[in-house]
Amino acid sequence: MAKFKYHFNPVSLSYDRVTTSVRTWFWRVFTFFTATLAISVGYYAVFTYFFDSPKEQILTRELRQMEFQYELLNKKLSLIEDVMKEIQERDDNIYRSIFESEPIPSSVRQAGFGGVNRYEHLLGYGNSRLMVETSTRVDKITKQLYVQSKSFDEVVELLKNKEDILASTPAIRPIRELKYVASGYGMRLHPIYKTMHFHQGMDFAAPIGTDVIATADGKVVETDYRNYNRGYGLMIRIDHGYGYTTLYGHLSDILVRRGEQVKRGQIIAKVGNTGQSTGPHLHYEVHKSGRVMNPMGYYFNDLTPAEYDQMLQMASTGKTFD
Ligand SMILES: [Zn+2]
């Protein structure tokens, strides 16, 4: 049903039908829409400024939950890192105390990831710092776990050879009788040149002809009868494997041949006074992986703590015979 507007005409006293021009009609429609649109935009602006849309509310809640979970992850990571550190320390101790070998260097354990920024894809977000930090920690732990598992493989290998290693590690004194005093690893006055020098071994003062014994299983690699090698006079060098060699100098007699396998405790020579020596004694050296060691650290099979103490006292103060 069409609606018409009428206008009372006081002249003709009749109701005239009001006709609206297209232009007026169009104008009305236009203002109506513009006004409605303006009001809607206004409402929308005010509303979105003060209130989140339901979708935004959900997203915000999810983001908070994610941040919370990240924090939680980081706390758990701290616990894991502590456990990892303890495992590494115990592992290092296994190497040191049981195998007497070098533990894994901490530079290898803690090594990071150099070069390109592998977390570039995490940059440029509000939570970049949190994400990068967490990823870095996870990656570090992963790498440390890998190093650790390799280390355990090595421990298993070492255990297999443990008996052999023990038999091949210098562990007793090269002179059986305890009454023969030993002295001198470290800086000492040279008995002949009267200058300070580093005395690389220990000297055991003992009568000529006293038995000299091998301090671990091994193979005789050097016997010097003719050259009076480097001031050592008559000397023997034994290669024990696993990086260990021992040297016995100033001997009067050699009882083994080069290439011969010897056992710990086997008599290999007699004490003498050959080479650069100021009195009958045995000069004894221990080398590990090319480095000269203090022999005091290699008597653990045959000294009580008290005897060890006494010997240490003599070794640190007594004069050397070189
Ligand atoms: Zn010496």
mmCIF file of C-alpha atoms and ligand atoms in Angstrom:
data_model
loop_
_atom_site.group_PDB
_atom_site.id
_atom_site.type_symbol
_atom_site.label_atom_id
_atom_site.label_comp_id
_atom_site.label_asym_id
_atom_site.label_seq_id
_atom_site.Cartn_x
_atom_site.Cartn_y
_atom_site.Cartn_z
ATOM 1 C CA MET A 1 0.000 0.000 0.000
ATOM 2 C CA ALA A 2 1.502 3.247 -1.116
ATOM 3 C CA LYS A 3 1.746 6.058 1.363
ATOM 4 C CA PHE A 4 0.935 9.565 0.274
ATOM 5 C CA LYS A 5 1.353 12.811 2.104
ATOM 6 C CA TYR A 6 -1.389 15.435 1.897
ATOM 7 C CA HIS A 7 -1.170 19.115 2.466
ATOM 8 C CA PHE A 8 -4.214 21.194 3.596
ATOM 9 C CA ASN A 9 -4.833 24.006 1.195
ATOM 10 C CA PRO A 10 -6.555 26.893 3.075
ATOM 11 C CA VAL A 11 -7.471 28.575 -0.197
ATOM 12 C CA SER A 12 -9.211 25.688 -1.830
ATOM 13 C CA LEU A 13 -10.093 24.153 1.524
ATOM 14 C CA SER A 14 -9.020 20.810 0.236
ATOM 15 C CA TYR A 15 -6.239 18.352 0.825
ATOM 16 C CA ASP A 16 -3.699 18.416 -1.927
ATOM 17 C CA ARG A 17 -1.459 15.489 -2.458
ATOM 18 C CA VAL A 18 2.117 16.451 -1.876
ATOM 19 C CA THR A 19 4.437 15.448 -4.651
ATOM 20 C CA THR A 20 8.120 15.006 -3.894
ATOM 21 C CA SER A 21 10.620 15.743 -6.546
ATOM 22 C CA VAL A 22 13.265 13.105 -7.349
ATOM 23 C CA ARG A 23 15.950 15.508 -6.314
ATOM 24 C CA THR A 24 14.453 16.100 -2.862
ATOM 25 C CA TRP A 25 13.901 12.411 -2.469
ATOM 26 C CA PHE A 26 17.450 11.615 -3.407
ATOM 27 C CA TRP A 27 18.759 14.259 -1.025
ATOM 28 C CA ARG A 28 16.809 12.837 1.858
ATOM 29 C CA VAL A 29 18.043 9.351 1.237
ATOM 30 C CA PHE A 30 21.574 10.617 0.974
ATOM 31 C CA THR A 31 21.481 12.570 4.271
ATOM 32 C CA PHE A 32 19.840 9.635 5.998
ATOM 33 C CA PHE A 33 22.593 7.262 4.930
ATOM 34 C CA THR A 34 25.385 9.708 5.652
ATOM 35 C CA ALA A 35 24.073 10.390 9.115
ATOM 36 C CA THR A 36 23.612 6.694 9.850
ATOM 37 C CA LEU A 37 27.094 5.940 8.601
ATOM 38 C CA ALA A 38 28.654 8.757 10.668
ATOM 39 C CA ILE A 39 26.900 7.586 13.811
ATOM 40 C CA SER A 40 27.950 3.967 13.188
ATOM 41 C CA VAL A 41 31.558 4.926 12.627
ATOM 42 C CA GLY A 42 31.463 7.040 15.787
ATOM 43 C CA TYR A 43 30.021 4.174 17.806
ATOM 44 C CA TYR A 44 32.484 1.718 16.367
ATOM 45 C CA ALA A 45 35.454 3.993 17.107
ATOM 46 C CA VAL A 46 34.398 4.606 20.683
ATOM 47 C CA PHE A 47 33.550 0.977 21.235
ATOM 48 C CA THR A 48 36.747 -0.481 19.827
ATOM 49 C CA TYR A 49 38.779 2.085 21.732
ATOM 50 C CA PHE A 50 37.362 1.072 25.077
ATOM 51 C CA PHE A 51 36.443 -2.562 24.455
ATOM 52 C CA ASP A 52 38.117 -5.459 22.599
ATOM 53 C CA SER A 53 36.120 -7.362 20.126
ATOM 54 C CA PRO A 54 35.339 -10.940 21.162
ATOM 55 C CA LYS A 55 37.960 -12.162 18.670
ATOM 56 C CA GLU A 56 40.548 -9.793 20.104
ATOM 57 C CA GLN A 57 39.632 -10.890 23.580
ATOM 58 C CA ILE A 58 40.280 -14.496 22.620
ATOM 59 C CA LEU A 59 43.599 -13.604 20.982
ATOM 60 C CA THR A 60 44.745 -11.526 23.960
ATOM 61 C CA ARG A 61 43.885 -14.373 26.299
ATOM 62 C CA GLU A 62 45.792 -16.822 24.144
ATOM 63 C CA LEU A 63 48.806 -14.519 24.011
ATOM 64 C CA ARG A 64 48.841 -14.139 27.789
ATOM 65 C CA GLN A 65 48.550 -17.892 28.168
ATOM 66 C CA MET A 66 51.442 -18.363 25.740
ATOM 67 C CA GLU A 67 53.639 -15.859 27.562
ATOM 68 C CA PHE A 68 52.826 -17.632 30.800
ATOM 69 C CA GLN A 69 53.725 -20.984 29.277
ATOM 70 C CA TYR A 70 57.006 -19.549 27.961
ATOM 71 C CA GLU A 71 57.900 -18.302 31.436
ATOM 72 C CA LEU A 72 57.033 -21.714 32.827
ATOM 73 C CA LEU A 73 59.209 -23.372 30.177
ATOM 74 C CA ASN A 74 62.083 -21.090 31.112
ATOM 75 C CA LYS A 75 61.729 -22.057 34.761
ATOM 76 C CA LYS A 76 61.771 -25.731 33.826
ATOM 77 C CA LEU A 77 64.795 -25.066 31.612
ATOM 78 C CA SER A 78 66.628 -23.635 34.616
ATOM 79 C CA LEU A 79 66.003 -26.887 36.471
ATOM 80 C CA ILE A 80 67.194 -28.929 33.493
ATOM 81 C CA GLU A 81 70.309 -26.771 33.215
ATOM 82 C CA ASP A 82 71.083 -27.375 36.897
ATOM 83 C CA VAL A 83 70.717 -31.139 36.472
ATOM 84 C CA MET A 84 72.859 -30.998 33.331
ATOM 85 C CA LYS A 85 75.566 -29.098 35.176
ATOM 86 C CA GLU A 86 75.627 -31.685 37.929
ATOM 87 C CA ILE A 87 75.841 -34.544 35.431
ATOM 88 C CA GLN A 88 78.744 -32.768 33.716
ATOM 89 C CA GLU A 89 80.566 -32.286 37.000
ATOM 90 C CA ARG A 90 80.110 -35.926 37.946
ATOM 91 C CA ASP A 91 81.218 -36.940 34.484
ATOM 92 C CA ASP A 92 84.381 -34.828 34.799
ATOM 93 C CA ASN A 93 85.068 -36.452 38.156
ATOM 94 C CA ILE A 94 84.756 -39.910 36.625
ATOM 95 C CA TYR A 95 87.445 -38.948 34.131
ATOM 96 C CA ARG A 96 89.690 -37.436 36.776
ATOM 97 C CA SER A 97 89.398 -39.864 39.665
ATOM 98 C CA ILE A 98 88.757 -43.197 37.982
ATOM 99 C CA PHE A 99 90.541 -42.890 34.672
ATOM 100 C CA GLU A 100 93.037 -40.140 35.512
ATOM 101 C CA SER A 101 92.434 -38.715 32.105
ATOM 102 C CA GLU A 102 91.535 -35.207 31.058
ATOM 103 C CA PRO A 103 87.835 -34.390 31.313
ATOM 104 C CA ILE A 104 86.057 -32.804 28.361
ATOM 105 C CA PRO A 105 87.166 -29.142 28.182
ATOM 106 C CA SER A 106 84.405 -26.791 29.263
ATOM 107 C CA SER A 107 84.903 -24.849 26.028
ATOM 108 C CA VAL A 108 83.617 -27.926 24.186
ATOM 109 C CA ARG A 109 80.763 -28.490 26.624
ATOM 110 C CA GLN A 110 79.582 -24.878 26.611
ATOM 111 C CA ALA A 111 80.355 -24.043 22.982
ATOM 112 C CA GLY A 112 77.632 -21.878 21.474
ATOM 113 C CA PHE A 113 76.541 -21.486 17.922
ATOM 114 C CA GLY A 114 78.619 -18.952 16.032
ATOM 115 C CA GLY A 115 78.082 -17.448 12.600
ATOM 116 C CA VAL A 116 74.685 -16.498 11.170
ATOM 117 C CA ASN A 117 71.888 -15.436 13.449
ATOM 118 C CA ARG A 118 69.882 -18.624 13.557
ATOM 119 C CA TYR A 119 67.031 -16.897 15.391
ATOM 120 C CA GLU A 120 66.440 -14.228 12.747
ATOM 121 C CA HIS A 121 62.954 -15.569 12.041
ATOM 122 C CA LEU A 122 61.988 -14.829 15.660
ATOM 123 C CA LEU A 123 62.944 -11.166 15.501
ATOM 124 C CA GLY A 124 60.547 -8.249 15.042
ATOM 125 C CA TYR A 125 57.775 -9.466 17.355
ATOM 126 C CA GLY A 126 56.619 -8.086 20.688
ATOM 127 C CA ASN A 127 57.852 -11.269 22.357
ATOM 128 C CA SER A 128 61.051 -11.700 20.349
ATOM 129 C CA ARG A 129 63.315 -11.526 23.390
ATOM 130 C CA LEU A 130 61.372 -14.262 25.189
ATOM 131 C CA MET A 131 61.262 -16.520 22.145
ATOM 132 C CA VAL A 132 64.954 -16.075 21.253
ATOM 133 C CA GLU A 133 66.030 -16.629 24.854
ATOM 134 C CA THR A 134 64.002 -19.814 25.179
ATOM 135 C CA SER A 135 65.150 -21.164 21.821
ATOM 136 C CA THR A 136 68.787 -20.421 22.654
ATOM 137 C CA ARG A 137 68.551 -22.267 25.946
ATOM 138 C CA VAL A 138 66.849 -25.273 24.387
ATOM 139 C CA ASP A 139 69.466 -25.425 21.622
ATOM 140 C CA LYS A 140 72.296 -25.154 24.142
ATOM 141 C CA ILE A 141 70.902 -27.964 26.270
ATOM 142 C CA THR A 142 70.410 -30.106 23.180
ATOM 143 C CA LYS A 143 74.043 -29.644 22.209
ATOM 144 C CA GLN A 144 75.258 -30.310 25.744
ATOM 145 C CA LEU A 145 73.215 -33.497 25.835
ATOM 146 C CA TYR A 146 74.864 -34.610 22.620
ATOM 147 C CA VAL A 147 78.351 -33.911 24.010
ATOM 148 C CA GLN A 148 77.355 -35.718 27.208
ATOM 149 C CA SER A 149 76.150 -38.821 25.407
ATOM 150 C CA LYS A 150 79.406 -38.904 23.416
ATOM 151 C CA SER A 151 81.253 -38.613 26.692
ATOM 152 C CA PHE A 152 79.381 -41.596 28.128
ATOM 153 C CA ASP A 153 80.352 -43.608 25.053
ATOM 154 C CA GLU A 154 83.936 -42.723 25.838
ATOM 155 C CA VAL A 155 83.520 -43.728 29.496
ATOM 156 C CA VAL A 156 82.184 -47.117 28.375
ATOM 157 C CA GLU A 157 85.237 -47.547 26.134
ATOM 158 C CA LEU A 158 87.513 -46.511 29.001
ATOM 159 C CA LEU A 159 85.803 -48.999 31.304
ATOM 160 C CA LYS A 160 86.466 -51.798 28.836
ATOM 161 C CA ASN A 161 90.159 -50.912 28.963
ATOM 162 C CA LYS A 162 90.135 -50.069 32.652
ATOM 163 C CA GLU A 163 92.108 -53.089 33.787
ATOM 164 C CA ASP A 164 94.640 -52.606 31.066
ATOM 165 C CA ILE A 165 94.885 -48.893 31.862
ATOM 166 C CA LEU A 166 95.400 -49.611 35.547
ATOM 167 C CA ALA A 167 98.157 -52.103 34.813
ATOM 168 C CA SER A 168 99.763 -49.614 32.433
ATOM 169 C CA THR A 169 99.672 -46.624 34.781
ATOM 170 C CA PRO A 170 102.813 -46.016 36.845
ATOM 171 C CA ALA A 171 101.616 -46.723 40.379
ATOM 172 C CA ILE A 172 104.541 -47.880 42.544
ATOM 173 C CA ARG A 173 108.004 -46.683 43.492
ATOM 174 C CA PRO A 174 110.856 -47.779 41.188
ATOM 175 C CA ILE A 175 112.870 -48.842 44.263
ATOM 176 C CA ARG A 176 111.200 -51.341 46.560
ATOM 177 C CA GLU A 177 112.846 -50.468 49.877
ATOM 178 C CA LEU A 178 111.259 -47.525 51.592
ATOM 179 C CA LYS A 179 114.398 -46.641 53.528
ATOM 180 C CA TYR A 180 115.995 -45.162 50.396
ATOM 181 C CA VAL A 181 114.945 -41.559 50.403
ATOM 182 C CA ALA A 182 113.680 -39.782 47.366
ATOM 183 C CA SER A 183 113.856 -36.140 46.524
ATOM 184 C CA GLY A 184 113.351 -33.455 44.079
ATOM 185 C CA TYR A 185 110.757 -32.744 41.411
ATOM 186 C CA GLY A 186 110.626 -29.030 40.607
ATOM 187 C CA MET A 187 113.014 -26.048 40.730
ATOM 188 C CA ARG A 188 116.272 -27.159 42.334
ATOM 189 C CA LEU A 189 119.895 -26.111 42.549
ATOM 190 C CA HIS A 190 121.857 -28.203 40.071
ATOM 191 C CA PRO A 191 124.451 -30.189 42.085
ATOM 192 C CA ILE A 192 127.105 -29.821 39.373
ATOM 193 C CA TYR A 193 126.410 -26.495 37.632
ATOM 194 C CA LYS A 194 125.205 -24.762 40.839
ATOM 195 C CA THR A 195 122.418 -23.004 38.933
ATOM 196 C CA MET A 196 118.666 -23.225 39.427
ATOM 197 C CA HIS A 197 117.037 -25.592 36.971
ATOM 198 C CA PHE A 198 113.885 -27.624 36.685
ATOM 199 C CA HIS A 199 114.480 -31.140 37.952
ATOM 200 C CA GLN A 200 112.086 -33.263 35.882
ATOM 201 C CA GLY A 201 112.055 -36.371 38.014
ATOM 202 C CA MET A 202 112.676 -37.813 41.453
ATOM 203 C CA ASP A 203 116.010 -39.064 42.745
ATOM 204 C CA PHE A 204 116.170 -42.169 44.927
ATOM 205 C CA ALA A 205 119.489 -42.358 46.810
ATOM 206 C CA ALA A 206 120.447 -46.037 47.086
ATOM 207 C CA PRO A 207 123.611 -48.162 46.986
ATOM 208 C CA ILE A 208 124.963 -49.224 43.596
ATOM 209 C CA GLY A 209 123.417 -52.569 42.623
ATOM 210 C CA THR A 210 120.033 -51.938 44.289
ATOM 211 C CA ASP A 211 117.160 -53.393 42.224
ATOM 212 C CA VAL A 212 115.262 -50.991 39.959
ATOM 213 C CA ILE A 213 111.742 -52.173 39.085
ATOM 214 C CA ALA A 214 109.283 -51.267 36.340
ATOM 215 C CA THR A 215 106.458 -49.183 37.798
ATOM 216 C CA ALA A 216 103.820 -50.428 35.335
ATOM 217 C CA ASP A 217 103.336 -52.921 32.499
ATOM 218 C CA GLY A 218 104.840 -51.760 29.225
ATOM 219 C CA LYS A 219 107.390 -52.159 26.476
ATOM 220 C CA VAL A 220 111.039 -51.159 26.724
ATOM 221 C CA VAL A 221 111.543 -48.611 23.928
ATOM 222 C CA GLU A 222 114.989 -47.249 24.785
ATOM 223 C CA THR A 223 118.053 -48.762 26.445
ATOM 224 C CA ASP A 224 121.209 -46.719 26.284
ATOM 225 C CA TYR A 225 124.439 -48.621 26.805
ATOM 226 C CA ARG A 226 126.832 -46.598 24.694
ATOM 227 C CA ASN A 227 125.891 -42.932 24.497
ATOM 228 C CA TYR A 228 125.293 -42.047 28.130
ATOM 229 C CA ASN A 229 122.185 -40.355 26.848
ATOM 230 C CA ARG A 230 121.645 -36.649 27.774
ATOM 231 C CA GLY A 231 123.457 -36.896 31.084
ATOM 232 C CA TYR A 232 121.247 -39.809 32.183
ATOM 233 C CA GLY A 233 124.147 -42.250 31.791
ATOM 234 C CA LEU A 234 122.840 -45.784 31.380
ATOM 235 C CA MET A 235 119.101 -45.392 31.045
ATOM 236 C CA ILE A 236 115.875 -47.195 30.179
ATOM 237 C CA ARG A 237 112.646 -45.753 28.786
ATOM 238 C CA ILE A 238 109.434 -47.768 28.968
ATOM 239 C CA ASP A 239 106.309 -47.025 26.935
ATOM 240 C CA HIS A 240 103.234 -48.095 28.916
ATOM 241 C CA GLY A 241 100.615 -47.039 26.367
ATOM 242 C CA TYR A 242 97.699 -44.688 27.149
ATOM 243 C CA GLY A 243 100.171 -41.813 26.926
ATOM 244 C CA TYR A 244 102.451 -42.953 29.753
ATOM 245 C CA THR A 245 106.214 -43.398 29.556
ATOM 246 C CA THR A 246 108.738 -43.744 32.397
ATOM 247 C CA LEU A 247 112.466 -43.149 32.422
ATOM 248 C CA TYR A 248 115.136 -44.676 34.692
ATOM 249 C CA GLY A 249 118.594 -43.051 34.672
ATOM 250 C CA HIS A 250 122.200 -43.278 36.028
ATOM 251 C CA LEU A 251 121.943 -47.113 36.091
ATOM 252 C CA SER A 252 124.923 -49.439 36.611
ATOM 253 C CA ASP A 253 123.378 -52.384 34.789
ATOM 254 C CA ILE A 254 120.462 -52.976 32.412
ATOM 255 C CA LEU A 255 118.632 -56.315 32.609
ATOM 256 C CA VAL A 256 116.131 -55.938 29.740
ATOM 257 C CA ARG A 257 116.402 -55.577 25.978
ATOM 258 C CA ARG A 258 114.826 -52.973 23.716
ATOM 259 C CA GLY A 259 111.401 -54.205 22.523
ATOM 260 C CA GLU A 260 110.916 -56.439 25.554
ATOM 261 C CA GLN A 261 107.536 -56.479 27.351
ATOM 262 C CA VAL A 262 107.867 -55.933 31.088
ATOM 263 C CA LYS A 263 105.458 -56.332 33.987
ATOM 264 C CA ARG A 264 104.940 -54.005 36.925
ATOM 265 C CA GLY A 265 107.367 -54.971 39.703
ATOM 266 C CA GLN A 266 109.792 -56.725 37.347
ATOM 267 C CA ILE A 267 113.471 -56.000 38.061
ATOM 268 C CA ILE A 268 114.782 -54.184 34.990
ATOM 269 C CA ALA A 269 118.081 -52.643 36.125
ATOM 270 C CA LYS A 270 120.508 -51.868 38.969
ATOM 271 C CA VAL A 271 121.112 -48.506 40.617
ATOM 272 C CA GLY A 272 124.352 -46.820 39.521
ATOM 273 C CA ASN A 273 126.239 -43.554 39.310
ATOM 274 C CA THR A 274 126.621 -43.154 35.535
ATOM 275 C CA GLY A 275 126.153 -39.942 33.542
ATOM 276 C CA GLN A 276 125.893 -36.552 35.223
ATOM 277 C CA SER A 277 125.447 -37.762 38.779
ATOM 278 C CA THR A 278 126.907 -36.714 42.117
ATOM 279 C CA GLY A 279 126.285 -39.987 43.919
ATOM 280 C CA PRO A 280 124.698 -43.444 43.545
ATOM 281 C CA HIS A 281 121.009 -42.917 42.872
ATOM 282 C CA LEU A 282 118.149 -43.640 40.518
ATOM 283 C CA HIS A 283 116.677 -40.756 38.531
ATOM 284 C CA TYR A 284 113.020 -41.541 37.771
ATOM 285 C CA GLU A 285 110.676 -39.640 35.433
ATOM 286 C CA VAL A 286 107.010 -40.038 34.523
ATOM 287 C CA HIS A 287 105.648 -38.574 31.282
ATOM 288 C CA LYS A 288 101.999 -38.347 30.312
ATOM 289 C CA SER A 289 101.069 -37.489 26.721
ATOM 290 C CA GLY A 290 104.428 -35.785 26.161
ATOM 291 C CA ARG A 291 104.248 -33.748 29.363
ATOM 292 C CA VAL A 292 106.591 -34.359 32.259
ATOM 293 C CA MET A 293 104.653 -35.167 35.451
ATOM 294 C CA ASN A 294 105.507 -35.055 39.133
ATOM 295 C CA PRO A 295 106.198 -38.727 40.010
ATOM 296 C CA MET A 296 104.713 -38.075 43.469
ATOM 297 C CA GLY A 297 101.306 -38.460 41.861
ATOM 298 C CA TYR A 298 102.095 -42.020 40.731
ATOM 299 C CA TYR A 299 102.749 -44.073 43.856
ATOM 300 C CA PHE A 300 99.157 -44.760 44.811
ATOM 301 C CA ASN A 301 99.516 -48.554 44.830
ATOM 302 C CA ASP A 302 102.219 -48.890 47.460
ATOM 303 C CA LEU A 303 102.227 -45.958 49.867
ATOM 304 C CA THR A 304 100.075 -45.408 52.955
ATOM 305 C CA PRO A 305 98.941 -41.827 53.487
ATOM 306 C CA ALA A 306 101.583 -41.446 56.222
ATOM 307 C CA GLU A 307 104.343 -42.768 53.975
ATOM 308 C CA TYR A 308 103.122 -40.542 51.188
ATOM 309 C CA ASP A 309 103.299 -37.528 53.504
ATOM 310 C CA GLN A 310 106.813 -38.410 54.609
ATOM 311 C CA MET A 311 107.949 -38.879 51.045
ATOM 312 C CA LEU A 312 106.349 -35.626 49.937
ATOM 313 C CA GLN A 313 108.211 -33.815 52.694
ATOM 314 C CA MET A 314 111.552 -35.281 51.555
ATOM 315 C CA ALA A 315 110.775 -34.742 47.886
ATOM 316 C CA SER A 316 110.028 -31.069 48.345
ATOM 317 C CA THR A 317 113.056 -30.230 50.463
ATOM 318 C CA GLY A 318 115.771 -32.816 49.823
ATOM 319 C CA LYS A 319 118.653 -32.129 47.490
ATOM 320 C CA THR A 320 118.920 -33.790 44.105
ATOM 321 C CA PHE A 321 121.709 -35.873 42.599
ATOM 322 C CA ASP A 322 120.457 -35.252 39.038
HETATM 323 ZN ZN ZN B 1 117.552 -36.615 39.052
#
